[in-house]
mmCIF file of C-alpha atoms in Angstrom:
data_model
loop_
_atom_site.group_PDB
_atom_site.id
_atom_site.type_symbol
_atom_site.label_atom_id
_atom_site.label_comp_id
_atom_site.label_asym_id
_atom_site.label_seq_id
_atom_site.Cartn_x
_atom_site.Cartn_y
_atom_site.Cartn_z
ATOM 1 C CA UNK A 88 0.000 0.000 0.000
ATOM 2 C CA UNK A 89 1.504 3.310 -1.122
ATOM 3 C CA UNK A 90 1.249 6.127 1.384
ATOM 4 C CA UNK A 91 2.177 9.780 0.960
ATOM 5 C CA UNK A 92 2.425 11.838 4.129
ATOM 6 C CA UNK A 93 2.848 15.602 3.915
ATOM 7 C CA UNK A 94 4.236 17.836 6.635
ATOM 8 C CA UNK A 95 5.539 21.349 7.081
ATOM 9 C CA UNK A 96 2.437 23.433 6.572
ATOM 10 C CA UNK A 97 1.373 26.204 8.897
ATOM 11 C CA UNK A 98 0.770 29.906 9.331
ATOM 12 C CA UNK A 99 3.332 32.336 7.958
ATOM 13 C CA UNK A 100 3.427 36.074 7.357
ATOM 14 C CA UNK A 101 3.562 37.508 3.843
ATOM 15 C CA UNK A 102 7.123 37.410 2.559
ATOM 16 C CA UNK A 103 7.962 34.441 4.743
ATOM 17 C CA UNK A 104 9.062 30.924 3.877
ATOM 18 C CA UNK A 105 7.946 27.360 4.489
ATOM 19 C CA UNK A 106 9.274 23.996 3.407
ATOM 20 C CA UNK A 107 6.815 21.208 2.758
ATOM 21 C CA UNK A 108 7.873 17.575 2.838
ATOM 22 C CA UNK A 109 6.157 14.486 1.480
ATOM 23 C CA UNK A 110 7.396 11.112 2.611
ATOM 24 C CA UNK A 111 6.468 8.083 0.520
ATOM 25 C CA UNK A 112 6.277 4.522 1.765
ATOM 26 C CA UNK A 113 5.274 1.148 0.398
ATOM 27 C CA UNK A 114 6.800 1.593 -3.025
ATOM 28 C CA UNK A 115 9.936 2.256 -5.065
ATOM 29 C CA UNK A 116 10.045 6.044 -4.867
ATOM 30 C CA UNK A 117 12.429 6.496 -7.791
ATOM 31 C CA UNK A 118 9.823 5.088 -10.207
ATOM 32 C CA UNK A 119 7.484 8.023 -9.689
ATOM 33 C CA UNK A 120 7.079 11.484 -11.077
ATOM 34 C CA UNK A 121 6.249 13.604 -8.051
ATOM 35 C CA UNK A 122 4.322 16.836 -7.835
ATOM 36 C CA UNK A 123 2.691 19.340 -5.542
ATOM 37 C CA UNK A 124 -0.814 20.658 -6.098
ATOM 38 C CA UNK A 125 -2.778 23.260 -4.193
ATOM 39 C CA UNK A 126 -6.457 23.760 -3.609
ATOM 40 C CA UNK A 127 -7.724 27.087 -2.359
ATOM 41 C CA UNK A 128 -11.172 27.376 -0.745
ATOM 42 C CA UNK A 129 -13.921 27.148 -3.335
ATOM 43 C CA UNK A 130 -11.478 26.495 -6.187
ATOM 44 C CA UNK A 131 -10.283 23.502 -8.168
ATOM 45 C CA UNK A 132 -7.047 21.729 -7.364
ATOM 46 C CA UNK A 133 -4.201 23.096 -9.476
ATOM 47 C CA UNK A 134 -0.638 22.098 -10.252
ATOM 48 C CA UNK A 135 2.164 23.915 -8.442
ATOM 49 C CA UNK A 136 5.299 22.025 -9.498
ATOM 50 C CA UNK A 137 6.472 18.667 -10.795
ATOM 51 C CA UNK A 138 9.751 16.760 -10.674
ATOM 52 C CA UNK A 139 10.498 13.685 -12.751
ATOM 53 C CA UNK A 140 12.413 10.668 -11.549
ATOM 54 C CA UNK A 141 15.360 12.137 -13.453
ATOM 55 C CA UNK A 142 15.113 15.470 -11.662
ATOM 56 C CA UNK A 143 13.557 17.646 -14.370
ATOM 57 C CA UNK A 144 11.243 20.273 -12.935
ATOM 58 C CA UNK A 145 8.261 22.301 -14.065
ATOM 59 C CA UNK A 146 6.522 25.160 -12.272
ATOM 60 C CA UNK A 147 3.248 27.013 -12.532
ATOM 61 C CA UNK A 148 3.807 30.595 -13.660
ATOM 62 C CA UNK A 149 2.426 31.878 -10.377
ATOM 63 C CA UNK A 150 5.243 30.315 -8.344
ATOM 64 C CA UNK A 151 8.240 30.546 -10.698
ATOM 65 C CA UNK A 152 11.197 32.125 -8.983
ATOM 66 C CA UNK A 153 9.624 31.697 -5.534
ATOM 67 C CA UNK A 154 9.091 27.952 -5.085
ATOM 68 C CA UNK A 155 11.557 25.105 -5.582
ATOM 69 C CA UNK A 156 10.654 21.435 -5.841
ATOM 70 C CA UNK A 157 13.296 18.810 -5.074
ATOM 71 C CA UNK A 158 13.509 15.142 -4.202
ATOM 72 C CA UNK A 159 15.754 12.840 -2.228
ATOM 73 C CA UNK A 160 15.324 9.314 -3.558
ATOM 74 C CA UNK A 161 17.405 7.867 -0.723
ATOM 75 C CA UNK A 162 14.903 9.292 1.780
ATOM 76 C CA UNK A 163 11.801 8.649 -0.359
ATOM 77 C CA UNK A 164 10.897 12.287 0.091
ATOM 78 C CA UNK A 165 9.907 15.207 -2.105
ATOM 79 C CA UNK A 166 10.128 18.792 -0.904
ATOM 80 C CA UNK A 167 8.605 22.130 -1.800
ATOM 81 C CA UNK A 168 10.590 25.151 -0.647
ATOM 82 C CA UNK A 169 8.283 28.159 -0.680
ATOM 83 C CA UNK A 170 9.796 31.634 -0.416
ATOM 84 C CA UNK A 171 8.329 35.125 -0.687
ATOM 85 C CA UNK A 172 4.932 33.766 0.229
ATOM 86 C CA UNK A 173 1.840 35.772 -0.637
ATOM 87 C CA UNK A 174 -1.675 35.670 0.827
ATOM 88 C CA UNK A 175 -2.885 34.169 -2.450
ATOM 89 C CA UNK A 176 -0.650 31.142 -1.804
ATOM 90 C CA UNK A 177 -3.017 30.178 1.016
ATOM 91 C CA UNK A 178 -4.375 26.713 0.266
ATOM 92 C CA UNK A 179 -4.207 23.063 1.136
ATOM 93 C CA UNK A 180 -1.127 21.609 -0.539
ATOM 94 C CA UNK A 181 -1.240 18.014 -1.752
ATOM 95 C CA UNK A 182 1.556 15.644 -2.644
ATOM 96 C CA UNK A 183 1.047 13.621 -5.848
ATOM 97 C CA UNK A 184 2.832 10.560 -7.204
ATOM 98 C CA UNK A 185 2.482 9.142 -10.720
ATOM 99 C CA UNK A 186 4.157 5.811 -11.548
ATOM 100 C CA UNK A 187 6.245 6.304 -14.689
ATOM 101 C CA UNK A 188 5.156 3.000 -16.278
ATOM 102 C CA UNK A 189 1.704 2.063 -14.942
ATOM 103 C CA UNK A 190 0.550 5.716 -14.580
ATOM 104 C CA UNK A 191 -1.148 4.809 -11.294
ATOM 105 C CA UNK A 192 -1.649 7.961 -9.226
ATOM 106 C CA UNK A 193 -1.528 8.465 -5.475
ATOM 107 C CA UNK A 194 -2.389 11.514 -3.377
ATOM 108 C CA UNK A 195 -1.409 12.597 0.088
ATOM 109 C CA UNK A 196 -3.910 13.863 2.638
ATOM 110 C CA UNK A 197 -2.886 17.498 2.268
ATOM 111 C CA UNK A 198 -1.291 20.093 4.506
ATOM 112 C CA UNK A 199 -2.680 23.575 5.152
ATOM 113 C CA UNK A 200 -0.605 26.627 4.301
ATOM 114 C CA UNK A 201 -1.948 29.983 5.458
ATOM 115 C CA UNK A 202 -0.219 33.231 4.549
ATOM 116 C CA UNK A 203 -1.551 36.076 6.636
ATOM 117 C CA UNK A 204 -0.394 38.961 8.777
#
C-alpha cells in the first residue's frame, strides 16, 4: 500500500518561507514522477510544481522564482521550498505521485498553508 504523508504546513506572514515535505512509503520512490498541487477554498485543485524521476522540474507561472521542488530518492521524500509567500498562496497543498510506467496515481492527505499577517 503506497502512502504519501505531507508535513511542514502552517501559518506564515507575507514574505515568509515554508518547506513542505512528502514522505512516501510502500513503493519504489524512484519510479514516480512527483508533484505538488494546491487547492484554495472554493477552487479547483491546481498544479504547483512537478519533478520527474530524473530530476527535471516544471513550475506554474504563479510560483516561478519563488518555489523550488526537489527530491531525495534515498529518503523517499519530495520537498517544496516556498519563499516570498503571498496571501494568495493560502491553500491546502497536496503531494502527488504518478508511476512512470503504470501511470497509477496516489495523493497525500494534504497540509494547510496559510499566509496572513
